[in-house]
PDB file of C-alpha atoms in Angstrom:
ATOM      1  CA  MET A  30       0.000   0.000   0.000  1.00 96.00           C
ATOM      2  CA  GLU A  31       1.016   3.599  -0.593  1.00 97.00           C
ATOM      3  CA  TYR A  32      -0.060   6.552   1.544  1.00 98.00           C
ATOM      4  CA  THR A  33      -0.509  10.265   1.049  1.00 98.00           C
ATOM      5  CA  THR A  34      -1.432  13.341   3.063  1.00 98.00           C
ATOM      6  CA  LEU A  35      -5.095  14.256   2.591  1.00 98.00           C
ATOM      7  CA  GLY A  36      -5.087  17.924   1.629  1.00 98.00           C
ATOM      8  CA  SER A  37      -4.576  20.291   4.545  1.00 98.00           C
ATOM      9  CA  THR A  38      -5.912  17.811   7.128  1.00 98.00           C
ATOM     10  CA  GLY A  39      -2.458  16.402   7.842  1.00 98.00           C
ATOM     11  CA  MET A  40      -3.991  12.914   8.013  1.00 98.00           C
ATOM     12  CA  GLU A  41      -2.053  10.144   6.305  1.00 98.00           C
ATOM     13  CA  VAL A  42      -4.440   8.009   4.271  1.00 98.00           C
ATOM     14  CA  SER A  43      -4.056   5.046   1.956  1.00 98.00           C
ATOM     15  CA  LYS A  44      -4.099   5.974  -1.726  1.00 98.00           C
ATOM     16  CA  ILE A  45      -7.193   3.798  -1.983  1.00 98.00           C
ATOM     17  CA  CYS A  46     -10.285   4.834  -0.064  1.00 98.00           C
ATOM     18  CA  LEU A  47     -12.718   1.939   0.327  1.00 98.00           C
ATOM     19  CA  GLY A  48     -16.208   3.103  -0.603  1.00 97.00           C
ATOM     20  CA  CYS A  49     -18.902   1.405   1.446  1.00 96.00           C
ATOM     21  CA  MET A  50     -22.029   2.207  -0.566  1.00 95.00           C
ATOM     22  CA  SER A  51     -22.336  -1.508  -1.376  1.00 93.00           C
ATOM     23  CA  PHE A  52     -22.944  -2.415   2.286  1.00 94.00           C
ATOM     24  CA  GLY A  53     -26.570  -3.062   3.245  1.00 92.00           C
ATOM     25  CA  SER A  54     -29.773  -4.693   2.094  1.00 84.00           C
ATOM     26  CA  GLN A  55     -31.645  -2.180  -0.063  1.00 79.00           C
ATOM     27  CA  ASP A  56     -30.650  -3.899  -3.323  1.00 78.00           C
ATOM     28  CA  ASP A  57     -29.840  -7.459  -4.343  1.00 78.00           C
ATOM     29  CA  TRP A  58     -26.265  -6.556  -5.316  1.00 79.00           C
ATOM     30  CA  MET A  59     -25.377  -5.223  -1.866  1.00 86.00           C
ATOM     31  CA  LEU A  60     -23.209  -6.986   0.709  1.00 92.00           C
ATOM     32  CA  ASP A  61     -24.756  -8.161   3.955  1.00 93.00           C
ATOM     33  CA  ALA A  62     -23.010  -7.786   7.321  1.00 93.00           C
ATOM     34  CA  ASP A  63     -20.860 -10.915   6.939  1.00 95.00           C
ATOM     35  CA  GLU A  64     -19.842 -10.108   3.375  1.00 95.00           C
ATOM     36  CA  GLY A  65     -19.110  -6.499   4.284  1.00 96.00           C
ATOM     37  CA  ARG A  66     -16.961  -7.691   7.162  1.00 97.00           C
ATOM     38  CA  GLU A  67     -14.892  -9.891   4.867  1.00 97.00           C
ATOM     39  CA  LEU A  68     -14.273  -6.999   2.494  1.00 97.00           C
ATOM     40  CA  VAL A  69     -13.272  -4.524   5.219  1.00 98.00           C
ATOM     41  CA  GLU A  70     -11.026  -7.036   6.950  1.00 98.00           C
ATOM     42  CA  ARG A  71      -9.269  -7.836   3.690  1.00 98.00           C
ATOM     43  CA  ALA A  72      -8.879  -4.121   2.959  1.00 98.00           C
ATOM     44  CA  ILE A  73      -7.194  -3.607   6.338  1.00 98.00           C
ATOM     45  CA  GLU A  74      -4.893  -6.577   5.661  1.00 98.00           C
ATOM     46  CA  LEU A  75      -3.909  -4.893   2.391  1.00 98.00           C
ATOM     47  CA  GLY A  76      -3.073  -1.647   4.197  1.00 98.00           C
ATOM     48  CA  VAL A  77      -6.229   0.370   3.500  1.00 98.00           C
ATOM     49  CA  ASN A  78      -6.892   2.771   6.382  1.00 98.00           C
ATOM     50  CA  PHE A  79      -9.397   5.117   4.690  1.00 98.00           C
ATOM     51  CA  PHE A  80     -13.124   4.339   4.553  1.00 98.00           C
ATOM     52  CA  ASP A  81     -16.003   6.365   3.102  1.00 98.00           C
ATOM     53  CA  THR A  82     -19.687   5.875   3.879  1.00 98.00           C
ATOM     54  CA  ALA A  83     -22.837   8.015   4.304  1.00 98.00           C
ATOM     55  CA  ASN A  84     -25.937   8.187   6.451  1.00 97.00           C
ATOM     56  CA  ALA A  85     -28.009   7.603   3.302  1.00 95.00           C
ATOM     57  CA  TYR A  86     -26.292   4.393   2.181  1.00 95.00           C
ATOM     58  CA  SER A  87     -28.862   1.655   2.672  1.00 93.00           C
ATOM     59  CA  SER A  88     -30.628   3.887   5.230  1.00 95.00           C
ATOM     60  CA  GLY A  89     -27.679   3.799   7.599  1.00 95.00           C
ATOM     61  CA  GLU A  90     -26.893   0.086   7.334  1.00 96.00           C
ATOM     62  CA  SER A  91     -23.573   0.863   5.658  1.00 97.00           C
ATOM     63  CA  GLU A  92     -22.434   2.874   8.682  1.00 98.00           C
ATOM     64  CA  GLU A  93     -23.543   0.100  11.036  1.00 97.00           C
ATOM     65  CA  ILE A  94     -21.671  -2.610   9.131  1.00 97.00           C
ATOM     66  CA  LEU A  95     -18.494  -0.541   8.846  1.00 98.00           C
ATOM     67  CA  GLY A  96     -18.630   0.515  12.475  1.00 98.00           C
ATOM     68  CA  ASP A  97     -19.134  -3.043  13.737  1.00 97.00           C
ATOM     69  CA  VAL A  98     -16.047  -4.248  11.880  1.00 98.00           C
ATOM     70  CA  LEU A  99     -13.781  -1.332  12.810  1.00 98.00           C
ATOM     71  CA  ALA A 100     -14.750  -1.693  16.482  1.00 97.00           C
ATOM     72  CA  GLU A 101     -12.542  -4.793  16.541  1.00 97.00           C
ATOM     73  CA  TYR A 102      -9.510  -2.850  15.339  1.00 97.00           C
ATOM     74  CA  ASP A 103      -7.453   0.028  16.700  1.00 96.00           C
ATOM     75  CA  ARG A 104      -9.675   3.023  15.985  1.00 94.00           C
ATOM     76  CA  ASP A 105      -6.663   5.358  16.025  1.00 95.00           C
ATOM     77  CA  GLU A 106      -5.298   3.673  12.908  1.00 97.00           C
ATOM     78  CA  GLN A 107      -8.407   4.206  10.787  1.00 97.00           C
ATOM     79  CA  VAL A 108      -9.651   7.317   8.960  1.00 98.00           C
ATOM     80  CA  VAL A 109     -13.434   7.258   8.645  1.00 98.00           C
ATOM     81  CA  ALA A 110     -15.506   9.589   6.484  1.00 98.00           C
ATOM     82  CA  THR A 111     -19.275   9.870   6.312  1.00 98.00           C
ATOM     83  CA  LYS A 112     -21.787  12.325   4.873  1.00 98.00           C
ATOM     84  CA  VAL A 113     -24.980  14.292   5.506  1.00 98.00           C
ATOM     85  CA  ARG A 114     -27.571  15.787   3.151  1.00 96.00           C
ATOM     86  CA  PHE A 115     -29.960  12.968   2.220  1.00 92.00           C
ATOM     87  CA  ALA A 116     -32.198  10.989   4.568  1.00 91.00           C
ATOM     88  CA  GLY A 117     -30.664   8.323   6.792  1.00 89.00           C
ATOM     89  CA  ALA A 118     -32.665   5.695   8.659  1.00 90.00           C
ATOM     90  CA  LYS A 119     -35.688   7.964   9.120  1.00 88.00           C
ATOM     91  CA  GLU A 120     -37.783   9.750   6.498  1.00 89.00           C
ATOM     92  CA  HIS A 121     -39.364  13.019   7.620  1.00 93.00           C
ATOM     93  CA  ARG A 122     -39.391  16.698   6.685  1.00 90.00           C
ATOM     94  CA  ASN A 123     -36.129  17.494   8.476  1.00 93.00           C
ATOM     95  CA  ALA A 124     -34.306  14.292   7.558  1.00 89.00           C
ATOM     96  CA  THR A 125     -32.768  15.923   4.499  1.00 94.00           C
ATOM     97  CA  GLY A 126     -30.856  19.106   3.782  1.00 97.00           C
ATOM     98  CA  LEU A 127     -28.081  20.970   5.546  1.00 98.00           C
ATOM     99  CA  SER A 128     -29.929  22.918   8.213  1.00 98.00           C
ATOM    100  CA  ARG A 129     -28.517  22.994  11.722  1.00 98.00           C
ATOM    101  CA  LYS A 130     -31.279  20.671  12.904  1.00 98.00           C
ATOM    102  CA  THR A 131     -30.627  18.107  10.174  1.00 98.00           C
ATOM    103  CA  ILE A 132     -26.849  18.220  10.569  1.00 98.00           C
ATOM    104  CA  GLU A 133     -26.920  17.844  14.358  1.00 98.00           C
ATOM    105  CA  GLN A 134     -29.487  15.065  14.478  1.00 97.00           C
ATOM    106  CA  GLU A 135     -27.989  13.125  11.540  1.00 97.00           C
ATOM    107  CA  LEU A 136     -24.473  13.440  12.948  1.00 98.00           C
ATOM    108  CA  GLU A 137     -25.698  12.024  16.245  1.00 98.00           C
ATOM    109  CA  HIS A 138     -27.315   9.104  14.415  1.00 97.00           C
ATOM    110  CA  SER A 139     -24.208   8.493  12.296  1.00 98.00           C
ATOM    111  CA  LEU A 140     -21.903   8.434  15.322  1.00 98.00           C
ATOM    112  CA  ASP A 141     -24.270   6.023  17.045  1.00 98.00           C
ATOM    113  CA  ARG A 142     -24.376   3.670  14.051  1.00 98.00           C
ATOM    114  CA  LEU A 143     -20.600   3.853  13.606  1.00 98.00           C
ATOM    115  CA  GLY A 144     -20.066   3.306  17.343  1.00 98.00           C
ATOM    116  CA  MET A 145     -17.655   6.237  17.460  1.00 98.00           C
ATOM    117  CA  ASP A 146     -17.311   9.401  19.501  1.00 97.00           C
ATOM    118  CA  THR A 147     -15.744  11.319  16.624  1.00 98.00           C
ATOM    119  CA  VAL A 148     -15.787  11.022  12.844  1.00 98.00           C
ATOM    120  CA  ASP A 149     -12.574  11.983  11.083  1.00 98.00           C
ATOM    121  CA  LEU A 150     -14.178  13.567   8.024  1.00 98.00           C
ATOM    122  CA  TYR A 151     -17.770  14.795   7.818  1.00 98.00           C
ATOM    123  CA  GLN A 152     -18.870  15.757   4.316  1.00 98.00           C
ATOM    124  CA  ILE A 153     -21.863  17.549   2.886  1.00 98.00           C
ATOM    125  CA  HIS A 154     -23.475  15.223   0.343  1.00 96.00           C
ATOM    126  CA  ARG A 155     -24.116  17.856  -2.380  1.00 96.00           C
ATOM    127  CA  TRP A 156     -25.174  21.517  -2.070  1.00 96.00           C
ATOM    128  CA  ASP A 157     -28.370  22.515  -0.269  1.00 97.00           C
ATOM    129  CA  TYR A 158     -30.113  25.276  -2.207  1.00 97.00           C
ATOM    130  CA  ASP A 159     -32.626  25.864   0.591  1.00 97.00           C
ATOM    131  CA  THR A 160     -30.173  26.573   3.427  1.00 98.00           C
ATOM    132  CA  PRO A 161     -27.694  29.470   3.474  1.00 98.00           C
ATOM    133  CA  ILE A 162     -24.138  28.165   3.396  1.00 98.00           C
ATOM    134  CA  GLU A 163     -23.408  30.365   6.440  1.00 98.00           C
ATOM    135  CA  THR A 164     -25.926  28.353   8.476  1.00 98.00           C
ATOM    136  CA  THR A 165     -24.457  25.063   7.320  1.00 98.00           C
ATOM    137  CA  LEU A 166     -20.876  26.087   8.033  1.00 98.00           C
ATOM    138  CA  ARG A 167     -21.698  27.396  11.516  1.00 98.00           C
ATOM    139  CA  ALA A 168     -23.346  24.080  12.405  1.00 98.00           C
ATOM    140  CA  LEU A 169     -20.350  22.156  11.072  1.00 98.00           C
ATOM    141  CA  ASP A 170     -17.917  24.478  12.869  1.00 98.00           C
ATOM    142  CA  ASP A 171     -19.741  23.811  16.145  1.00 98.00           C
ATOM    143  CA  ALA A 172     -19.455  20.059  15.516  1.00 98.00           C
ATOM    144  CA  VAL A 173     -15.697  20.469  15.075  1.00 98.00           C
ATOM    145  CA  ARG A 174     -15.409  22.566  18.234  1.00 98.00           C
ATOM    146  CA  ARG A 175     -17.427  19.984  20.230  1.00 98.00           C
ATOM    147  CA  GLY A 176     -15.062  17.256  19.080  1.00 98.00           C
ATOM    148  CA  ASP A 177     -17.748  15.295  17.206  1.00 98.00           C
ATOM    149  CA  VAL A 178     -15.946  15.939  13.909  1.00 98.00           C
ATOM    150  CA  ARG A 179     -12.262  16.439  13.133  1.00 98.00           C
ATOM    151  CA  HIS A 180     -12.458  17.777   9.582  1.00 98.00           C
ATOM    152  CA  ILE A 181     -15.209  18.757   7.148  1.00 98.00           C
ATOM    153  CA  GLY A 182     -15.460  18.189   3.419  1.00 98.00           C
ATOM    154  CA  ALA A 183     -17.712  18.792   0.443  1.00 98.00           C
ATOM    155  CA  SER A 184     -18.834  16.816  -2.593  1.00 98.00           C
ATOM    156  CA  SER A 185     -19.863  17.464  -6.187  1.00 97.00           C
ATOM    157  CA  MET A 186     -20.971  21.061  -6.700  1.00 98.00           C
ATOM    158  CA  TRP A 187     -20.244  24.030  -8.936  1.00 98.00           C
ATOM    159  CA  ALA A 188     -16.843  25.620  -8.475  1.00 98.00           C
ATOM    160  CA  HIS A 189     -18.386  29.002  -7.655  1.00 98.00           C
ATOM    161  CA  GLN A 190     -20.347  27.392  -4.809  1.00 98.00           C
ATOM    162  CA  PHE A 191     -17.239  25.777  -3.382  1.00 98.00           C
ATOM    163  CA  GLN A 192     -15.274  29.013  -3.580  1.00 98.00           C
ATOM    164  CA  ARG A 193     -18.124  30.849  -1.883  1.00 98.00           C
ATOM    165  CA  ALA A 194     -18.098  28.342   0.977  1.00 98.00           C
ATOM    166  CA  LEU A 195     -14.336  28.736   1.408  1.00 98.00           C
ATOM    167  CA  ASP A 196     -14.684  32.510   1.404  1.00 98.00           C
ATOM    168  CA  VAL A 197     -17.434  32.408   4.067  1.00 98.00           C
ATOM    169  CA  SER A 198     -15.276  30.212   6.307  1.00 98.00           C
ATOM    170  CA  LYS A 199     -12.355  32.600   5.973  1.00 98.00           C
ATOM    171  CA  ARG A 200     -14.492  35.697   6.585  1.00 98.00           C
ATOM    172  CA  GLU A 201     -16.324  34.278   9.606  1.00 98.00           C
ATOM    173  CA  GLY A 202     -13.434  32.313  11.116  1.00 98.00           C
ATOM    174  CA  LEU A 203     -15.224  28.974  10.692  1.00 98.00           C
ATOM    175  CA  ALA A 204     -13.926  25.487   9.976  1.00 98.00           C
ATOM    176  CA  ARG A 205     -13.478  25.162   6.225  1.00 98.00           C
ATOM    177  CA  PHE A 206     -13.982  22.365   3.743  1.00 98.00           C
ATOM    178  CA  GLU A 207     -10.667  20.530   3.459  1.00 98.00           C
ATOM    179  CA  THR A 208     -11.685  17.838   0.980  1.00 98.00           C
ATOM    180  CA  MET A 209     -13.647  17.546  -2.243  1.00 98.00           C
ATOM    181  CA  GLN A 210     -15.373  14.305  -3.245  1.00 98.00           C
ATOM    182  CA  ASN A 211     -16.426  14.661  -6.864  1.00 98.00           C
ATOM    183  CA  LEU A 212     -16.924  12.728 -10.087  1.00 97.00           C
ATOM    184  CA  TYR A 213     -13.691  12.269 -12.029  1.00 97.00           C
ATOM    185  CA  HIS A 214     -12.323   9.638 -14.387  1.00 97.00           C
ATOM    186  CA  LEU A 215     -10.819   9.286 -17.852  1.00 97.00           C
ATOM    187  CA  THR A 216     -14.072   9.972 -19.690  1.00 96.00           C
ATOM    188  CA  TYR A 217     -15.306  12.679 -17.281  1.00 96.00           C
ATOM    189  CA  ARG A 218     -12.698  15.363 -16.680  1.00 96.00           C
ATOM    190  CA  GLU A 219     -14.829  18.506 -16.452  1.00 96.00           C
ATOM    191  CA  GLU A 220     -13.545  19.111 -12.903  1.00 97.00           C
ATOM    192  CA  GLU A 221     -10.152  20.045 -14.324  1.00 98.00           C
ATOM    193  CA  ARG A 222     -11.559  23.315 -15.704  1.00 97.00           C
ATOM    194  CA  GLU A 223     -12.451  25.161 -12.491  1.00 98.00           C
ATOM    195  CA  MET A 224     -12.787  22.898  -9.455  1.00 98.00           C
ATOM    196  CA  TYR A 225      -9.290  21.440  -9.397  1.00 98.00           C
ATOM    197  CA  PRO A 226      -7.476  24.772  -9.745  1.00 98.00           C
ATOM    198  CA  ILE A 227      -9.372  25.870  -6.618  1.00 98.00           C
ATOM    199  CA  CYS A 228      -8.464  22.660  -4.791  1.00 98.00           C
ATOM    200  CA  ASP A 229      -4.808  23.052  -5.727  1.00 98.00           C
ATOM    201  CA  ARG A 230      -4.666  26.693  -4.639  1.00 98.00           C
ATOM    202  CA  GLU A 231      -6.483  26.025  -1.338  1.00 98.00           C
ATOM    203  CA  ASN A 232      -4.691  22.710  -0.562  1.00 98.00           C
ATOM    204  CA  VAL A 233      -7.975  20.811  -0.606  1.00 98.00           C
ATOM    205  CA  GLY A 234      -7.720  17.005  -0.677  1.00 98.00           C
ATOM    206  CA  VAL A 235      -9.418  15.323  -3.642  1.00 98.00           C
ATOM    207  CA  MET A 236     -11.102  11.926  -3.336  1.00 98.00           C
ATOM    208  CA  PRO A 237     -13.042  11.211  -6.540  1.00 98.00           C
ATOM    209  CA  TRP A 238     -16.091   8.967  -6.606  1.00 96.00           C
ATOM    210  CA  SER A 239     -16.776   6.520  -9.435  1.00 94.00           C
ATOM    211  CA  PRO A 240     -13.148   6.449 -10.646  1.00 97.00           C
ATOM    212  CA  LEU A 241     -14.059   3.674 -13.096  1.00 96.00           C
ATOM    213  CA  GLY A 242     -17.001   5.501 -14.627  1.00 93.00           C
ATOM    214  CA  ALA A 243     -19.632   3.225 -13.062  1.00 90.00           C
ATOM    215  CA  GLY A 244     -17.936   0.275 -14.732  1.00 91.00           C
ATOM    216  CA  TYR A 245     -17.559   1.870 -18.154  1.00 93.00           C
ATOM    217  CA  LEU A 246     -13.756   1.725 -17.955  1.00 96.00           C
ATOM    218  CA  THR A 247     -13.683  -1.911 -16.837  1.00 94.00           C
ATOM    219  CA  ARG A 248     -14.842  -3.533 -20.099  1.00 93.00           C
ATOM    220  CA  PRO A 249     -14.989  -2.745 -23.834  1.00 94.00           C
ATOM    221  CA  HIS A 250     -17.550  -0.161 -24.924  1.00 89.00           C
ATOM    222  CA  ASP A 251     -19.831  -2.630 -26.720  1.00 86.00           C
ATOM    223  CA  GLU A 252     -19.865  -5.005 -23.763  1.00 86.00           C
ATOM    224  CA  PHE A 253     -20.723  -2.226 -21.308  1.00 80.00           C
ATOM    225  CA  THR A 254     -23.779  -1.074 -23.234  1.00 69.00           C
ATOM    226  CA  GLU A 255     -25.110  -4.640 -23.201  1.00 65.00           C
ATOM    227  CA  THR A 256     -24.844  -5.099 -19.416  1.00 65.00           C
ATOM    228  CA  ALA A 257     -27.546  -4.400 -16.840  1.00 61.00           C
ATOM    229  CA  ARG A 258     -25.252  -1.775 -15.287  1.00 58.00           C
ATOM    230  CA  GLY A 259     -24.749  -0.155 -18.657  1.00 54.00           C
ATOM    231  CA  GLU A 260     -28.493  -0.020 -19.302  1.00 60.00           C
ATOM    232  CA  HIS A 261     -28.984   1.560 -15.870  1.00 56.00           C
ATOM    233  CA  GLU A 262     -26.344   4.228 -16.501  1.00 62.00           C
ATOM    234  CA  ILE A 263     -27.803   5.072 -19.896  1.00 62.00           C
ATOM    235  CA  ASP A 264     -31.292   5.389 -18.395  1.00 58.00           C
ATOM    236  CA  TYR A 265     -29.810   7.461 -15.542  1.00 56.00           C
ATOM    237  CA  GLY A 266     -28.456   9.932 -18.049  1.00 65.00           C
ATOM    238  CA  THR A 267     -24.718   9.716 -17.400  1.00 77.00           C
ATOM    239  CA  PRO A 268     -22.983  11.481 -20.322  1.00 77.00           C
ATOM    240  CA  TYR A 269     -19.508  10.016 -20.115  1.00 78.00           C
ATOM    241  CA  HIS A 270     -20.033   6.753 -21.986  1.00 81.00           C
ATOM    242  CA  GLU A 271     -21.526   8.404 -25.085  1.00 78.00           C
ATOM    243  CA  GLY A 272     -19.851   9.862 -28.134  1.00 75.00           C
ATOM    244  CA  PRO A 273     -16.843   8.914 -30.252  1.00 83.00           C
ATOM    245  CA  ALA A 274     -14.261  10.358 -27.849  1.00 94.00           C
ATOM    246  CA  SER A 275     -15.460   8.274 -24.907  1.00 93.00           C
ATOM    247  CA  GLU A 276     -15.499   5.162 -27.050  1.00 94.00           C
ATOM    248  CA  GLU A 277     -11.993   5.982 -28.269  1.00 96.00           C
ATOM    249  CA  ILE A 278     -10.720   6.421 -24.704  1.00 97.00           C
ATOM    250  CA  ASN A 279     -12.349   3.144 -23.720  1.00 96.00           C
ATOM    251  CA  GLY A 280     -10.581   1.441 -26.615  1.00 96.00           C
ATOM    252  CA  ARG A 281      -7.230   2.914 -25.642  1.00 98.00           C
ATOM    253  CA  VAL A 282      -7.659   1.712 -22.054  1.00 98.00           C
ATOM    254  CA  GLU A 283      -8.361  -1.772 -23.425  1.00 98.00           C
ATOM    255  CA  GLU A 284      -5.327  -1.600 -25.733  1.00 98.00           C
ATOM    256  CA  LEU A 285      -2.956  -0.449 -22.996  1.00 98.00           C
ATOM    257  CA  ALA A 286      -4.299  -3.097 -20.591  1.00 98.00           C
ATOM    258  CA  GLU A 287      -3.580  -5.834 -23.139  1.00 98.00           C
ATOM    259  CA  GLU A 288      -0.114  -4.423 -23.764  1.00 97.00           C
ATOM    260  CA  LYS A 289       0.771  -4.416 -20.051  1.00 97.00           C
ATOM    261  CA  GLY A 290      -0.994  -7.673 -19.205  1.00 98.00           C
ATOM    262  CA  VAL A 291      -3.403  -6.123 -16.699  1.00 98.00           C
ATOM    263  CA  THR A 292      -7.118  -5.345 -16.601  1.00 98.00           C
ATOM    264  CA  MET A 293      -8.824  -2.259 -17.974  1.00 98.00           C
ATOM    265  CA  ALA A 294      -9.885  -1.333 -14.433  1.00 98.00           C
ATOM    266  CA  GLN A 295      -6.274  -1.411 -13.291  1.00 98.00           C
ATOM    267  CA  ILE A 296      -5.208   0.946 -16.080  1.00 98.00           C
ATOM    268  CA  ALA A 297      -8.026   3.360 -15.228  1.00 98.00           C
ATOM    269  CA  LEU A 298      -7.045   3.301 -11.549  1.00 98.00           C
ATOM    270  CA  ALA A 299      -3.337   3.646 -12.296  1.00 98.00           C
ATOM    271  CA  TRP A 300      -4.210   6.878 -14.120  1.00 98.00           C
ATOM    272  CA  HIS A 301      -5.775   8.145 -10.884  1.00 98.00           C
ATOM    273  CA  PHE A 302      -2.844   7.060  -8.736  1.00 98.00           C
ATOM    274  CA  GLN A 303      -0.437   9.062 -10.920  1.00 97.00           C
ATOM    275  CA  ASN A 304      -2.747  12.059 -11.317  1.00 98.00           C
ATOM    276  CA  ASP A 305      -1.566  15.201  -9.523  1.00 97.00           C
ATOM    277  CA  ASN A 306      -5.175  16.285  -8.965  1.00 97.00           C
ATOM    278  CA  VAL A 307      -6.044  13.205  -6.901  1.00 98.00           C
ATOM    279  CA  ASP A 308      -5.212  12.207  -3.326  1.00 98.00           C
ATOM    280  CA  ALA A 309      -7.172   8.961  -3.062  1.00 98.00           C
ATOM    281  CA  PRO A 310      -9.927   7.684  -5.368  1.00 98.00           C
ATOM    282  CA  ILE A 311     -12.899   6.041  -3.698  1.00 98.00           C
ATOM    283  CA  VAL A 312     -12.969   2.430  -4.834  1.00 97.00           C
ATOM    284  CA  GLY A 313     -16.391   0.928  -4.314  1.00 93.00           C
ATOM    285  CA  THR A 314     -16.527  -2.809  -4.851  1.00 90.00           C
ATOM    286  CA  SER A 315     -18.466  -5.843  -3.702  1.00 88.00           C
ATOM    287  CA  SER A 316     -15.636  -8.214  -4.593  1.00 93.00           C
ATOM    288  CA  ILE A 317     -12.464  -9.043  -2.665  1.00 96.00           C
ATOM    289  CA  GLU A 318     -10.878 -10.022  -5.980  1.00 97.00           C
ATOM    290  CA  HIS A 319     -11.545  -6.566  -7.417  1.00 96.00           C
ATOM    291  CA  LEU A 320     -10.228  -4.942  -4.255  1.00 97.00           C
ATOM    292  CA  GLU A 321      -6.990  -6.905  -4.496  1.00 98.00           C
ATOM    293  CA  ALA A 322      -6.679  -5.980  -8.172  1.00 98.00           C
ATOM    294  CA  ALA A 323      -7.118  -2.300  -7.259  1.00 98.00           C
ATOM    295  CA  VAL A 324      -4.246  -2.531  -4.788  1.00 98.00           C
ATOM    296  CA  GLU A 325      -2.088  -4.246  -7.411  1.00 98.00           C
ATOM    297  CA  ALA A 326      -2.762  -1.301  -9.737  1.00 98.00           C
ATOM    298  CA  LEU A 327      -0.605   0.847  -7.449  1.00 98.00           C
ATOM    299  CA  GLU A 328       2.387  -0.955  -8.925  1.00 98.00           C
ATOM    300  CA  ILE A 329       1.538  -0.100 -12.543  1.00 98.00           C
ATOM    301  CA  ASP A 330       3.808   2.575 -13.973  1.00 97.00           C
ATOM    302  CA  LEU A 331       2.200   4.645 -16.707  1.00 98.00           C
ATOM    303  CA  SER A 332       4.718   6.624 -18.732  1.00 98.00           C
ATOM    304  CA  ASP A 333       4.070  10.225 -19.738  1.00 98.00           C
ATOM    305  CA  SER A 334       3.323   8.967 -23.243  1.00 98.00           C
ATOM    306  CA  ASP A 335       0.856   6.408 -21.834  1.00 98.00           C
ATOM    307  CA  VAL A 336      -0.995   9.141 -19.959  1.00 98.00           C
ATOM    308  CA  GLU A 337      -1.017  11.407 -23.000  1.00 98.00           C
ATOM    309  CA  TYR A 338      -2.343   8.539 -25.125  1.00 98.00           C
ATOM    310  CA  LEU A 339      -5.195   7.902 -22.685  1.00 98.00           C
ATOM    311  CA  GLU A 340      -6.122  11.567 -22.295  1.00 98.00           C
ATOM    312  CA  GLU A 341      -5.699  12.851 -25.859  1.00 98.00           C
ATOM    313  CA  PRO A 342      -9.162  11.965 -27.284  1.00 97.00           C
ATOM    314  CA  TYR A 343     -11.113  13.624 -24.447  1.00 97.00           C
ATOM    315  CA  HIS A 344     -13.808  16.100 -25.395  1.00 94.00           C
ATOM    316  CA  PRO A 345     -16.186  18.161 -23.202  1.00 93.00           C
ATOM    317  CA  VAL A 346     -19.276  16.410 -21.887  1.00 92.00           C
ATOM    318  CA  PRO A 347     -22.258  17.828 -19.959  1.00 91.00           C
ATOM    319  CA  VAL A 348     -21.562  18.494 -16.289  1.00 93.00           C
ATOM    320  CA  PHE A 349     -22.981  15.674 -14.193  1.00 90.00           C
ATOM    321  CA  GLY A 350     -23.257  14.650 -10.550  1.00 89.00           C
ATOM    322  CA  HIS A 351     -24.032  17.964  -8.857  1.00 90.00           C
ATOM    323  CA  GLU A 352     -27.604  17.106  -7.879  1.00 82.00           C
TER     324      GLU A 352
END
């Protein structure tokens, strides 16, 4: 395993963050408590110390499963991130959003499910258009001052919103967002235009979600469109698997994987591991085999010409993931 410093937090995290959205029982493809345990335990054996979940993942079951496993390990060694914005275990009028009431009650529930006194990174799960960012930041600052939260982070939003939040924190002397969790992969690079220059200037840690493009970069283009996952993504409206440039990038990932004797997923992840914009991509998987392959991808060395070859066909696509 390799480690890096997460933005300005000073925390040393593994260059793979294990995403725990697959833990729970809301869908057939999810991992139950025993299966989730096996995956987390194997991740720890492989050196992963960074875990990302959310109150909304399987209505809080993800937090429960992760917390139960980590309770058997040295808590000091683990970096745990969770989120607030969407409803957790309860559905009611104040279960969603980023009001003080929602943040405080959902944080309490998350800590209870995780079995922890403090969460290392507490992230807003998208922007709340109904709550002033000043209100949200004051509630999060209080959580930091109480010791319930060590650091705060944000997720996919417009760059002007993120800059506004950073400016409010500076002006009011409040805890600021120190991480950005956004959509980023070889066929979706819109974040490079405005968001990543801000993150670089402000020393904000970047932990992209869906680094494999919801599976698009794990198999040839034609095979992806014929899978159930591919059909779901097309119906969902994701823009990054459409158009000649995306298909060309997909083909180049396949070609380079064959040349190096590795999988397409490993090439796509290796691009993240060598990307100066990225601290630690969030790898969500329901398979120990895929987790082990992701760790092996840390050893793949992409040359400058390899990276240029993978990136060259890219063309702009509609912004996605902010809602």
